[in-house]
PDB file of C-alpha atoms in Angstrom:
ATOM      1  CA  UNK A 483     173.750 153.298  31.527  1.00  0.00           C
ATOM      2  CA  UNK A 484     170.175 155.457  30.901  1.00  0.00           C
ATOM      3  CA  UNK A 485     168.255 157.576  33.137  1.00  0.00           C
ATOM      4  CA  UNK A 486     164.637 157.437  32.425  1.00  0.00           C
ATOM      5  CA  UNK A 487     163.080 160.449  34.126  1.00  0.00           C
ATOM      6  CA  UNK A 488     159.512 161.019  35.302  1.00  0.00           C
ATOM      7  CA  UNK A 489     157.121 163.809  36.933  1.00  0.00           C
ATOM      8  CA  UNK A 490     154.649 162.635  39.233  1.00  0.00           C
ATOM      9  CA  UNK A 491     152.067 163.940  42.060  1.00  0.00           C
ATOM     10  CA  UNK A 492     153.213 162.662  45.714  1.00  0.00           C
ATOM     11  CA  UNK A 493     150.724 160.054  46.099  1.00  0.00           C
ATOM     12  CA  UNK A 494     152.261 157.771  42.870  1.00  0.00           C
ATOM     13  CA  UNK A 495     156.049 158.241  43.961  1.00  0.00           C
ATOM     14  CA  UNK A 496     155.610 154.923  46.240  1.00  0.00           C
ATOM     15  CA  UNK A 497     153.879 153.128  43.615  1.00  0.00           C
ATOM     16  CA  UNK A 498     156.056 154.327  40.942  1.00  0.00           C
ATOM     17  CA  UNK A 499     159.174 153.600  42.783  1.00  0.00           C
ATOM     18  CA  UNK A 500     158.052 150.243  43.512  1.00  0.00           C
ATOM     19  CA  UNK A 501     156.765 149.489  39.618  1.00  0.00           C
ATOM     20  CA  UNK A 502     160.567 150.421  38.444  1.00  0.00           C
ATOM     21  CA  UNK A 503     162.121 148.467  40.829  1.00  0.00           C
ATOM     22  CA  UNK A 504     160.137 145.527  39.299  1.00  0.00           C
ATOM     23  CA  UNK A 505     161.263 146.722  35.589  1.00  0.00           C
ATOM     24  CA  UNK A 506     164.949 146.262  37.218  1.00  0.00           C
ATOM     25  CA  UNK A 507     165.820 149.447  37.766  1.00  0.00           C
ATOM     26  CA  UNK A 508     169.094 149.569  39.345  1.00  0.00           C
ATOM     27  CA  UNK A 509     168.284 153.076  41.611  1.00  0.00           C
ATOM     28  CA  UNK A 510     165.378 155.029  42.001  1.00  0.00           C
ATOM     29  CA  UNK A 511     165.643 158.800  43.299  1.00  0.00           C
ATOM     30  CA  UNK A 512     163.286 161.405  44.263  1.00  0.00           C
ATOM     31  CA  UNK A 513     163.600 164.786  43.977  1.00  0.00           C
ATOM     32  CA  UNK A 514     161.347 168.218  44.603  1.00  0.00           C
ATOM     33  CA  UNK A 515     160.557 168.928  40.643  1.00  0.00           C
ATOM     34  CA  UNK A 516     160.268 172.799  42.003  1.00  0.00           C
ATOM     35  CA  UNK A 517     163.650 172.638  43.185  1.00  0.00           C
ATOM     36  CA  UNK A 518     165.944 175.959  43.345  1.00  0.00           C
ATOM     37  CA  UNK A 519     162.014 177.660  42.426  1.00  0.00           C
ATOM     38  CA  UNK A 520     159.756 179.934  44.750  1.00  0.00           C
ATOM     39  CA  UNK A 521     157.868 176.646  45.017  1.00  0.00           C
ATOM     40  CA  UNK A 522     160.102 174.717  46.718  1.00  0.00           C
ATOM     41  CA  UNK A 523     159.386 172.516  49.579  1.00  0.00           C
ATOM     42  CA  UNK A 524     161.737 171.610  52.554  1.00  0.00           C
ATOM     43  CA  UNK A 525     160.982 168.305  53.813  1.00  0.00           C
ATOM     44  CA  UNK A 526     163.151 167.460  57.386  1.00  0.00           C
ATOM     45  CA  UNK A 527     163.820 164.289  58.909  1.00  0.00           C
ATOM     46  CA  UNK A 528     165.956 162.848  61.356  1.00  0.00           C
ATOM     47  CA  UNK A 529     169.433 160.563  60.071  1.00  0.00           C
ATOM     48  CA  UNK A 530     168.612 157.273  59.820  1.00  0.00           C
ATOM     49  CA  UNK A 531     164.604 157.590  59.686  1.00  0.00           C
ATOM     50  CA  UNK A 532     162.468 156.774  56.902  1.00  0.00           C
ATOM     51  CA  UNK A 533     162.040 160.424  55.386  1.00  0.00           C
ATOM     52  CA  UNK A 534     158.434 161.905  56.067  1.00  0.00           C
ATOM     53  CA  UNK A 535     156.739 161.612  53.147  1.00  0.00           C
ATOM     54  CA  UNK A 536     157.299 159.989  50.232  1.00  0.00           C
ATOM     55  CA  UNK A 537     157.717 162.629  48.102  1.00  0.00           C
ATOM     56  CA  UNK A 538     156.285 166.414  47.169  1.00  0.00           C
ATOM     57  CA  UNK A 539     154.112 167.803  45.553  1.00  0.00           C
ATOM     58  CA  UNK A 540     155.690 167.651  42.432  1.00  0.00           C
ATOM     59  CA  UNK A 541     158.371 164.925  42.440  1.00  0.00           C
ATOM     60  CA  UNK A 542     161.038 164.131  39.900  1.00  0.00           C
ATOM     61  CA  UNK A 543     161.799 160.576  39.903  1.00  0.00           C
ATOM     62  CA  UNK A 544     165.048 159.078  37.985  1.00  0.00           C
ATOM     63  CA  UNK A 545     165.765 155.443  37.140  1.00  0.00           C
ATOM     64  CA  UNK A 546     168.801 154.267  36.163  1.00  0.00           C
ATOM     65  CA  UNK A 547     169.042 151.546  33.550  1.00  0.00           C
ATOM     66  CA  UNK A 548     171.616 149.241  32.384  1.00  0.00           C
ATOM     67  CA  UNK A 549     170.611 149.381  28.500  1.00  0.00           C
ATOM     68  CA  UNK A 550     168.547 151.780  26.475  1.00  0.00           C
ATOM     69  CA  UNK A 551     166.301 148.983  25.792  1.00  0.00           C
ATOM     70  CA  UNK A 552     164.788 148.406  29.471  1.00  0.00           C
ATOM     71  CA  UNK A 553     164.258 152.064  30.135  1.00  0.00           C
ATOM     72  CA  UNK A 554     162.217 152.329  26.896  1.00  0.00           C
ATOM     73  CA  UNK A 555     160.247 149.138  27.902  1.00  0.00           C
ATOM     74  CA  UNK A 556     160.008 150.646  31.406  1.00  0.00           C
ATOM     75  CA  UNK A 557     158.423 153.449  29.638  1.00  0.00           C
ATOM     76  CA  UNK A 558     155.911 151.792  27.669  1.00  0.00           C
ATOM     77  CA  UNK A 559     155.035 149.602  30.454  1.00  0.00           C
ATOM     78  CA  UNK A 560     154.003 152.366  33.027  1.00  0.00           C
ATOM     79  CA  UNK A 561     152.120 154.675  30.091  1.00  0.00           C
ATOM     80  CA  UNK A 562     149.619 151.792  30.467  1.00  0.00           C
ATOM     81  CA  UNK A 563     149.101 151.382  33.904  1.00  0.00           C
ATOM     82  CA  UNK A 564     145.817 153.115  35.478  1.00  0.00           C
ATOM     83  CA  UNK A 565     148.101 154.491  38.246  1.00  0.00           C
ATOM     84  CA  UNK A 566     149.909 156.485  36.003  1.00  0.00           C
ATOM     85  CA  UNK A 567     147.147 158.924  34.898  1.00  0.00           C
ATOM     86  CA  UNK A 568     148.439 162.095  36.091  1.00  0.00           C
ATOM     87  CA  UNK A 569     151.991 161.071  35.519  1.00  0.00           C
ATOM     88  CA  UNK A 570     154.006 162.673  32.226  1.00  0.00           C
ATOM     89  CA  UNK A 571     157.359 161.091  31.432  1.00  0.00           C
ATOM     90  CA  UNK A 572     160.089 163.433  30.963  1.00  0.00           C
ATOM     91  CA  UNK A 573     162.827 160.698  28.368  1.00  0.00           C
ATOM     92  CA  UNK A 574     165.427 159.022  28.668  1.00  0.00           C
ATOM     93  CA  UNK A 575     168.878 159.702  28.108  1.00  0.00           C
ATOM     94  CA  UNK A 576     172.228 158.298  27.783  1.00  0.00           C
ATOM     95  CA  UNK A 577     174.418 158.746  31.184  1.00  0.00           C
ATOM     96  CA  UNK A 578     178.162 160.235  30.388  1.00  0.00           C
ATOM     97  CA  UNK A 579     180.612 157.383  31.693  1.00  0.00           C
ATOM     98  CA  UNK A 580     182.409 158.651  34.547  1.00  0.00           C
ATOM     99  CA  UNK A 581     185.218 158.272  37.244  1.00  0.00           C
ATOM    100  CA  UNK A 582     182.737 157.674  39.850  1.00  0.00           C
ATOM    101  CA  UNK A 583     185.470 157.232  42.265  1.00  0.00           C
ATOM    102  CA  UNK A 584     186.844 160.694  41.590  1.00  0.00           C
ATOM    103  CA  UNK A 585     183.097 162.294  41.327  1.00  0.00           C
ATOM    104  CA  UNK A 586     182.362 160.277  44.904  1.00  0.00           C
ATOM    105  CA  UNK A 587     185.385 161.613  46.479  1.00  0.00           C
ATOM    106  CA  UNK A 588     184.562 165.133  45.073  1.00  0.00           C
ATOM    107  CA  UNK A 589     181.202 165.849  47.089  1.00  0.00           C
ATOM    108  CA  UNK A 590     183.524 165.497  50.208  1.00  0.00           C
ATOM    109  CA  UNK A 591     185.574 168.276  50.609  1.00  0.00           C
ATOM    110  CA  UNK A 592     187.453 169.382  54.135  1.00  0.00           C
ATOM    111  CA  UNK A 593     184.568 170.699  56.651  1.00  0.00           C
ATOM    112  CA  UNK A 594     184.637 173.099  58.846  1.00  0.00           C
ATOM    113  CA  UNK A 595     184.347 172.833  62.411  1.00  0.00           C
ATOM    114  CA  UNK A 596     185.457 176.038  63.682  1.00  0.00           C
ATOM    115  CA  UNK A 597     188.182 178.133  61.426  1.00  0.00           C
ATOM    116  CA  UNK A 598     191.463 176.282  62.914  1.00  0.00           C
ATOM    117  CA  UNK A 599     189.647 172.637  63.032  1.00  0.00           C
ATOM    118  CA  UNK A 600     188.662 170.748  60.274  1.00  0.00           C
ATOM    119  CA  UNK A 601     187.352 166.996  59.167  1.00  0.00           C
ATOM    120  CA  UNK A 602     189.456 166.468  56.086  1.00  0.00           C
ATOM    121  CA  UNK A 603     189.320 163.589  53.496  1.00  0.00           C
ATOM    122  CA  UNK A 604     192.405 161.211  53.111  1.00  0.00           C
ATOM    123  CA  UNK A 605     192.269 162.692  49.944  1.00  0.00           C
ATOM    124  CA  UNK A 606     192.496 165.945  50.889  1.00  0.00           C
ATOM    125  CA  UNK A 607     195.308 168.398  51.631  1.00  0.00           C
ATOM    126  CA  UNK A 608     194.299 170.152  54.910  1.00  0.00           C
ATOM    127  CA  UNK A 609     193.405 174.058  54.987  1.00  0.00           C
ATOM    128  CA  UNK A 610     196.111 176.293  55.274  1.00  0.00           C
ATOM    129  CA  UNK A 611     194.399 177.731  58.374  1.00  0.00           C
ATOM    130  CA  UNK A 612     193.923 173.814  60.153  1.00  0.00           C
ATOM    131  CA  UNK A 613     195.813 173.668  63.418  1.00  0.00           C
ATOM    132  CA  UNK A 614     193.654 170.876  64.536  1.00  0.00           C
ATOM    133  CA  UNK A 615     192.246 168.014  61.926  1.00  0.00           C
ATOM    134  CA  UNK A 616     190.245 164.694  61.960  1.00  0.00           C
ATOM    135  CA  UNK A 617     191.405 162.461  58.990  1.00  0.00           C
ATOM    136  CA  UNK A 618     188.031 160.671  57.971  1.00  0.00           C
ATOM    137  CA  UNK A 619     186.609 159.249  54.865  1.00  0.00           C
ATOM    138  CA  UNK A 620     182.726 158.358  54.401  1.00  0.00           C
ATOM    139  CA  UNK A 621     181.662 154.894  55.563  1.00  0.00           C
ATOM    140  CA  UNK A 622     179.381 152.349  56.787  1.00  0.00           C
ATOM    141  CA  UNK A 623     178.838 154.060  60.426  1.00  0.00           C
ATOM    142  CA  UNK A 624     177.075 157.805  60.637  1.00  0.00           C
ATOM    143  CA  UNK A 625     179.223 160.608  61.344  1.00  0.00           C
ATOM    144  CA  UNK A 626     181.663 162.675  58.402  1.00  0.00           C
ATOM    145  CA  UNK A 627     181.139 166.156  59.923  1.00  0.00           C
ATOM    146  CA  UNK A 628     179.229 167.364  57.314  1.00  0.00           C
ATOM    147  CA  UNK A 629     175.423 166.758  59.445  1.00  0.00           C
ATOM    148  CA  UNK A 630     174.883 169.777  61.478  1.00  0.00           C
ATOM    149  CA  UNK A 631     174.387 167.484  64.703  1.00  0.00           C
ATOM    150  CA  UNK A 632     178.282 166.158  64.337  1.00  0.00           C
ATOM    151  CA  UNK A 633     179.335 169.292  63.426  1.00  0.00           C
ATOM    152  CA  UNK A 634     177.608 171.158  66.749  1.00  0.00           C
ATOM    153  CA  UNK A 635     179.305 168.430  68.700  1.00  0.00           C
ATOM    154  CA  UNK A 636     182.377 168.729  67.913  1.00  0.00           C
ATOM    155  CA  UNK A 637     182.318 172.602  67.737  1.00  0.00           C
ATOM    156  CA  UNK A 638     181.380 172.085  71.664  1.00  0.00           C
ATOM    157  CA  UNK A 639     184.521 169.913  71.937  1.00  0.00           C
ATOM    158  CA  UNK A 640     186.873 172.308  70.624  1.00  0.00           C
ATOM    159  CA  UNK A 641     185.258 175.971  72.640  1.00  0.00           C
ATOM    160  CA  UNK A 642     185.003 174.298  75.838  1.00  0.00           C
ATOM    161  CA  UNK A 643     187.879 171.773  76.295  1.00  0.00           C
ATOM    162  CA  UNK A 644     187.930 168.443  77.184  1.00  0.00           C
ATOM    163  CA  UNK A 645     191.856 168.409  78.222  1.00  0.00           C
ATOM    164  CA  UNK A 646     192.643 165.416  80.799  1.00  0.00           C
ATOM    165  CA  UNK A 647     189.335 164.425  81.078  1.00  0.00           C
ATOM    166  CA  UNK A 648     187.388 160.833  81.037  1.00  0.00           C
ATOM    167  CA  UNK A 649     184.749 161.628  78.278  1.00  0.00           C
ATOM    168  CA  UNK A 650     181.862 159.229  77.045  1.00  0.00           C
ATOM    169  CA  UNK A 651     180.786 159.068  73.552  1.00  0.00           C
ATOM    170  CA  UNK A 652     176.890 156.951  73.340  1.00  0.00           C
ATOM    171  CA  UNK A 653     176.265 156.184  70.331  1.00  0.00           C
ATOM    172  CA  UNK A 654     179.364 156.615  68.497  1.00  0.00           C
ATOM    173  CA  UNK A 655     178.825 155.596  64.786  1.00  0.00           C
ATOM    174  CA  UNK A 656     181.953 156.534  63.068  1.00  0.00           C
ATOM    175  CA  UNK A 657     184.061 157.355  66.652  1.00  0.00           C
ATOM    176  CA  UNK A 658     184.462 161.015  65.201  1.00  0.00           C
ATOM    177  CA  UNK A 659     183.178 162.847  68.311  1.00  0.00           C
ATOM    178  CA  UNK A 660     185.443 160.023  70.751  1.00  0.00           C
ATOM    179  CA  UNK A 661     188.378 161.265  68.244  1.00  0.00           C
ATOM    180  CA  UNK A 662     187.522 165.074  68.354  1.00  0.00           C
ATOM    181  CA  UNK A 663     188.018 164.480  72.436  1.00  0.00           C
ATOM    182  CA  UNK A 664     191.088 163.176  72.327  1.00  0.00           C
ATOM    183  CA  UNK A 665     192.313 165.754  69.809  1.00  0.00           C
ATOM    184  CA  UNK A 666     191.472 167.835  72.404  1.00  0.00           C
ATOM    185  CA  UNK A 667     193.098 166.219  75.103  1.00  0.00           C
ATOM    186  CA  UNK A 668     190.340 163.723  76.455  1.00  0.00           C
ATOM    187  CA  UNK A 669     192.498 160.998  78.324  1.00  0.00           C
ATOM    188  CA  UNK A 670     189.949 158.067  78.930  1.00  0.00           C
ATOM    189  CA  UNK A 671     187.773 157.737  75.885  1.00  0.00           C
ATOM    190  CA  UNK A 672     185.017 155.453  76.057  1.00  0.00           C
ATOM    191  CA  UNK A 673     183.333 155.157  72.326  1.00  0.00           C
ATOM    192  CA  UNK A 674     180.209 152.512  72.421  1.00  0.00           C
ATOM    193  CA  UNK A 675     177.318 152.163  70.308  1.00  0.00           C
ATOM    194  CA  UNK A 676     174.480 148.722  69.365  1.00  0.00           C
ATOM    195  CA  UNK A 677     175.911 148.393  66.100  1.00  0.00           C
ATOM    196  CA  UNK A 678     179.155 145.917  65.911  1.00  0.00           C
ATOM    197  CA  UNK A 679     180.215 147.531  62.288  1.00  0.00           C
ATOM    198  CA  UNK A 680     180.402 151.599  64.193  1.00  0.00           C
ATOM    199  CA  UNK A 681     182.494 149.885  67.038  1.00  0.00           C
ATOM    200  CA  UNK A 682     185.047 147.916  64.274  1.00  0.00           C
ATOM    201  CA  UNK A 683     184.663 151.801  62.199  1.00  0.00           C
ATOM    202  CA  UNK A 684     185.396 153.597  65.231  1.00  0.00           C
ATOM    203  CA  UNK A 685     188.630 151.297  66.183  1.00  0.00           C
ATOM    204  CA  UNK A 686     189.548 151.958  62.629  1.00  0.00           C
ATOM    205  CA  UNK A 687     189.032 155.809  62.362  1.00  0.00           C
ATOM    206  CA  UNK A 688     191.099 155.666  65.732  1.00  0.00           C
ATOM    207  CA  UNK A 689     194.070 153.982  64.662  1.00  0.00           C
ATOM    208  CA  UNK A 690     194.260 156.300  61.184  1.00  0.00           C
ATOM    209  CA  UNK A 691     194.375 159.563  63.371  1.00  0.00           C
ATOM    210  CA  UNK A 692     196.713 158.261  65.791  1.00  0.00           C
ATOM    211  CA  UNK A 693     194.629 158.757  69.059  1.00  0.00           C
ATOM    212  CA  UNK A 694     193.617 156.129  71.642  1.00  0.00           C
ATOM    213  CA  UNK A 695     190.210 155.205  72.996  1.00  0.00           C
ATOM    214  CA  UNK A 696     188.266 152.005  74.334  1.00  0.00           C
ATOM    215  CA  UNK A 697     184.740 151.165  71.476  1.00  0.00           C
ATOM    216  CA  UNK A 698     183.095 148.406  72.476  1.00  0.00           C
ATOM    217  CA  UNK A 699     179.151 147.638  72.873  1.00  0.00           C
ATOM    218  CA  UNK A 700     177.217 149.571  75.376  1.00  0.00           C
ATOM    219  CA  UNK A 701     178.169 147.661  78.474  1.00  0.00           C
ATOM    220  CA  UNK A 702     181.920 148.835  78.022  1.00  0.00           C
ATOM    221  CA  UNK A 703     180.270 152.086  79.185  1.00  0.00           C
ATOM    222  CA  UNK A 704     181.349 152.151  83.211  1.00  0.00           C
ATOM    223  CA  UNK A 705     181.225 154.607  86.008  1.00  0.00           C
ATOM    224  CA  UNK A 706     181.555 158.639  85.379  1.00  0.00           C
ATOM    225  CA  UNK A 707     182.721 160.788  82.895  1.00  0.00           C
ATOM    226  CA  UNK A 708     183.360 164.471  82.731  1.00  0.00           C
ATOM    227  CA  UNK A 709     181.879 164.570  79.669  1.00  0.00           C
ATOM    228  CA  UNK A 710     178.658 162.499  78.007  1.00  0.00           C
ATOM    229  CA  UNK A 711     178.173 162.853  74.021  1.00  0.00           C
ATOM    230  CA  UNK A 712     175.286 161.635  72.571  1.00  0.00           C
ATOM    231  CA  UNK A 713     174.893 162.674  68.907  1.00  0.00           C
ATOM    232  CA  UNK A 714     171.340 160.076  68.153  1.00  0.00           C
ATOM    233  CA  UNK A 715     168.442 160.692  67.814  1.00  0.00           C
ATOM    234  CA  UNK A 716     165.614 162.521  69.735  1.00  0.00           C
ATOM    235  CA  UNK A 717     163.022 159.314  70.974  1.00  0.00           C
ATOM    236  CA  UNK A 718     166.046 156.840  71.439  1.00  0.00           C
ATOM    237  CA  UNK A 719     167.868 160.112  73.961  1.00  0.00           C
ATOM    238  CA  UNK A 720     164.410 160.511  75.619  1.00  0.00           C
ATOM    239  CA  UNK A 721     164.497 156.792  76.635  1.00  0.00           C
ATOM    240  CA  UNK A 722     168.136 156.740  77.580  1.00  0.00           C
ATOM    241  CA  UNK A 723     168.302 159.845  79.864  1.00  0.00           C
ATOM    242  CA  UNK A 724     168.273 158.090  82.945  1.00  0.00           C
ATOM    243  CA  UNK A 725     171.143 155.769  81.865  1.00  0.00           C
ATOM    244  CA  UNK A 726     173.460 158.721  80.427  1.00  0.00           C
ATOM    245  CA  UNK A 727     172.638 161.173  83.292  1.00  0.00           C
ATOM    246  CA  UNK A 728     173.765 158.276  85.497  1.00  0.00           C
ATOM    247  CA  UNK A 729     177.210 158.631  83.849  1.00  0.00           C
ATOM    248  CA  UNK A 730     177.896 162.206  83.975  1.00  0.00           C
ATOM    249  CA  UNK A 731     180.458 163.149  87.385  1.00  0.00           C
ATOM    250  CA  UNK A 732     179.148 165.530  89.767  1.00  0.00           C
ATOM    251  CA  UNK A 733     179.335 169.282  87.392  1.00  0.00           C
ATOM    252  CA  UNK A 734     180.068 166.992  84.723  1.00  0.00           C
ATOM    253  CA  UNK A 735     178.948 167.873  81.168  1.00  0.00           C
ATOM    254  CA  UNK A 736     176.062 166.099  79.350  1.00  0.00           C
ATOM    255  CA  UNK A 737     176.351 167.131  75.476  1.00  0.00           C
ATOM    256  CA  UNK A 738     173.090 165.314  73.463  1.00  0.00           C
ATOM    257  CA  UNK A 739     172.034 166.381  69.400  1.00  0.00           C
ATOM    258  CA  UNK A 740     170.185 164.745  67.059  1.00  0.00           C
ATOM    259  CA  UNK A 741     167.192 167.124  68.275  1.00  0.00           C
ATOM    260  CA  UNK A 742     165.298 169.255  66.178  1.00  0.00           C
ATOM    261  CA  UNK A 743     164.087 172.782  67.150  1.00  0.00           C
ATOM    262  CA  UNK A 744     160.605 171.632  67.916  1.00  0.00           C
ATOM    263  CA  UNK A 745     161.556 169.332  70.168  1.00  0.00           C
ATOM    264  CA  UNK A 746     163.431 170.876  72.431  1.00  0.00           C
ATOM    265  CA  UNK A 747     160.717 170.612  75.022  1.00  0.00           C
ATOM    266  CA  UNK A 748     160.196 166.968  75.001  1.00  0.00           C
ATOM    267  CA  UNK A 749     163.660 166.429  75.542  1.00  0.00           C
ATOM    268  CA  UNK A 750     163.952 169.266  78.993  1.00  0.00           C
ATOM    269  CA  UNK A 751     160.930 167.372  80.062  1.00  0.00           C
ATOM    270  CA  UNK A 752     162.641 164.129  79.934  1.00  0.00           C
ATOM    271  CA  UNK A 753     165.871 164.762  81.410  1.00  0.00           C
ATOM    272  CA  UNK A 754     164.230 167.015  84.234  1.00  0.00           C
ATOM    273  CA  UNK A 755     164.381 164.632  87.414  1.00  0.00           C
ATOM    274  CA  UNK A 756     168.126 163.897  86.503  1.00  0.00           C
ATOM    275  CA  UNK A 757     169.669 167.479  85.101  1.00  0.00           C
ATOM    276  CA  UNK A 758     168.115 171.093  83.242  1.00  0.00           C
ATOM    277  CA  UNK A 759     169.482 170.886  79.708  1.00  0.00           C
ATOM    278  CA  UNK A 760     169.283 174.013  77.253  1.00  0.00           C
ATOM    279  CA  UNK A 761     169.556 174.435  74.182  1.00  0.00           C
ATOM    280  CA  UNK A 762     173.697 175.562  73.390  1.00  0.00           C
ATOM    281  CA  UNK A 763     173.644 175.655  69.570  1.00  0.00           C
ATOM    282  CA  UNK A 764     171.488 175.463  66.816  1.00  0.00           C
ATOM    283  CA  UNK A 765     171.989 175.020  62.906  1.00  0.00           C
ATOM    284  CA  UNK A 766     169.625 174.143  59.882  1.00  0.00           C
ATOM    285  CA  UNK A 767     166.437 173.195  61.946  1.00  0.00           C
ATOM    286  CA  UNK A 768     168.802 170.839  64.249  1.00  0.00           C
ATOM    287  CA  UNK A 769     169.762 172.052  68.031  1.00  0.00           C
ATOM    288  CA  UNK A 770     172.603 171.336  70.139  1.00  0.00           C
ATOM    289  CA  UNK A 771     171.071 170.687  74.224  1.00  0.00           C
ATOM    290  CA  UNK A 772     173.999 170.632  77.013  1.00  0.00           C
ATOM    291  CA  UNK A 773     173.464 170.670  81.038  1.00  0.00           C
ATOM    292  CA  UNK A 774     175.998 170.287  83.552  1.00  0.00           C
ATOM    293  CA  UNK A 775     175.450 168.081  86.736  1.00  0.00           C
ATOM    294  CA  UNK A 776     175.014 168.996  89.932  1.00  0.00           C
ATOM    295  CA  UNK A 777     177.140 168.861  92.472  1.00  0.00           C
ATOM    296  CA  UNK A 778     176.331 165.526  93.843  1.00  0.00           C
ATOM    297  CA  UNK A 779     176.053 162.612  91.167  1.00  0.00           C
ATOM    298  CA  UNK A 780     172.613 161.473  89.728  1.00  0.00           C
ATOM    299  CA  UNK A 781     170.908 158.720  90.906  1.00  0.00           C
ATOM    300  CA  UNK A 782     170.568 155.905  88.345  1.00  0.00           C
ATOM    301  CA  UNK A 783     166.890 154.825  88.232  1.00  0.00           C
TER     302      UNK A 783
END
């Protein structure tokens, strides 16, 4: 295969990407060209949302190719299009054949929750120091341990216990919070989430660590829970937070991430008539908010 790479302003990456796509590119990536420089540029956005722009600045972009032939034609075609004035192509060049299972598996080493628990690849020997370990490879359904918002929630798992308890995970993608709880001695695990493939993922991630819990669709979600996870996103917790602070037992434990820093306030403001959340944890721009009921259980609405 050939990579055909490119430099371009921000305002041609959509274009671009689109024209290459047409030339039967078989991936197109964007990257900041001032990566790793004084110049660089941190663009955030939340998992599973289109990014916020399109590109930087200064964007590399790099097509793959099947033959040499295409990417050359690929070339010649864009050096004539009016869009690509202000556009310079870098070349193209031969990609070295790989294991790409091997180099795959490679960018997912053991992570670290806290220094005794760990998310480990099948294909990993655990740390020496792991007392406590999720077995999970990457899939379909969100949720490896290496985003800051899984990782929060499951260092909240482990520091303050979950033993015996009925815990609720909302939104479970991959089941790896529902599995941190019972690792921790969660009893009654209910794992639910919109998406049929994170349920069947779940079950499966279940089974291969050896712990039991109940996934199902969001109406398998039934009466109180100690504990409420909710590792989503921050407009999608805004308009549930009458539903989840419905579920969490009198001095329960409501656990919700997905959040960034900035909008922490948004988020107090919407759970305010149901429960005062704070912010517990924060990592990389991301925040971890946690409340505890009051005495007397919520009032659904």
């Amino acid at each position: 295969m050939f990579e055909l790479s490119l430099l371009c302003p921000e305002d041609r990456v959509d274009l671009l990407s689109d024209a290459l796509d047409a030339l039967d590119a078989l991936s197109v990536s964007v990257e900041d060209a001032d990566a790793q420089t004084p110049a660089e540029q941190a663009l955030f956005g939340e998992p599973g949302m289109p990014p916020p722009k399109d590109g930087w600045q200064r964007s590399r972009m790099v097509a793959l190719f099947a033959q040499e032939a295409q990417a050359q034609e690929a070339v010649a075609l864009l050096k004539a299009q009016d869009f690509f004035d202000g556009c310079r192509m870098l070349g193209v060049v031969a990609v070295a054949d790989q294991d790409w299972v091997r180099l795959t598996q490679s960018q997912f080493a053991p992570v670290e929750i806290t220094s005794d628990f760990w998310i480990v690849p099948t294909w990993h020997e655990p740390p020496a120091q792991a007392r406590q370990i999720i077995r999970l490879d990457p899939g379909l359904a969100f949720g490896t341990g290496t985003h800051p918002t899984t990782r929060m929630c499951l260092r909240w798992i482990a520091q303050h216990g979950v033993q015996d308890q009925r815990v609720l995970d909302y939104g479970c993608g991959s089941g790896i919070l529902a599995i941190g709880a019972a690792k921790y001695g969660a009893t009654q695990i209910d794992a639910v989430d919109i998406d049929d493939a994170a349920v069947t993922s779940t079950e499966l991630n279940a089974q291969a660590n050896n712990v039991h819990l109940q996934a199902g669709l969001p109406d398998k979600a039934q009466g109180l829970y100690q504990t409420v996870l909710a590792n989503i996103l921050a407009t999608p917790l805004k308009v549930l937070a009458p539903l989840l602070c419905a579920h969490v037992a009198p001095q329960g434990s409501l656990v919700l991430a997905g959040i960034l820093e900035r909008q922490a306030d948004e988020l107090k403001a919407a759970y305010a008539p149901w429960i005062s959340l704070e912010v517990a944890d924060s990592e990389d721009g991301w925040i971890l908010m946690t409340a505890t009921s009051p005495a007397s259980a919520p009032v659904s609405s």
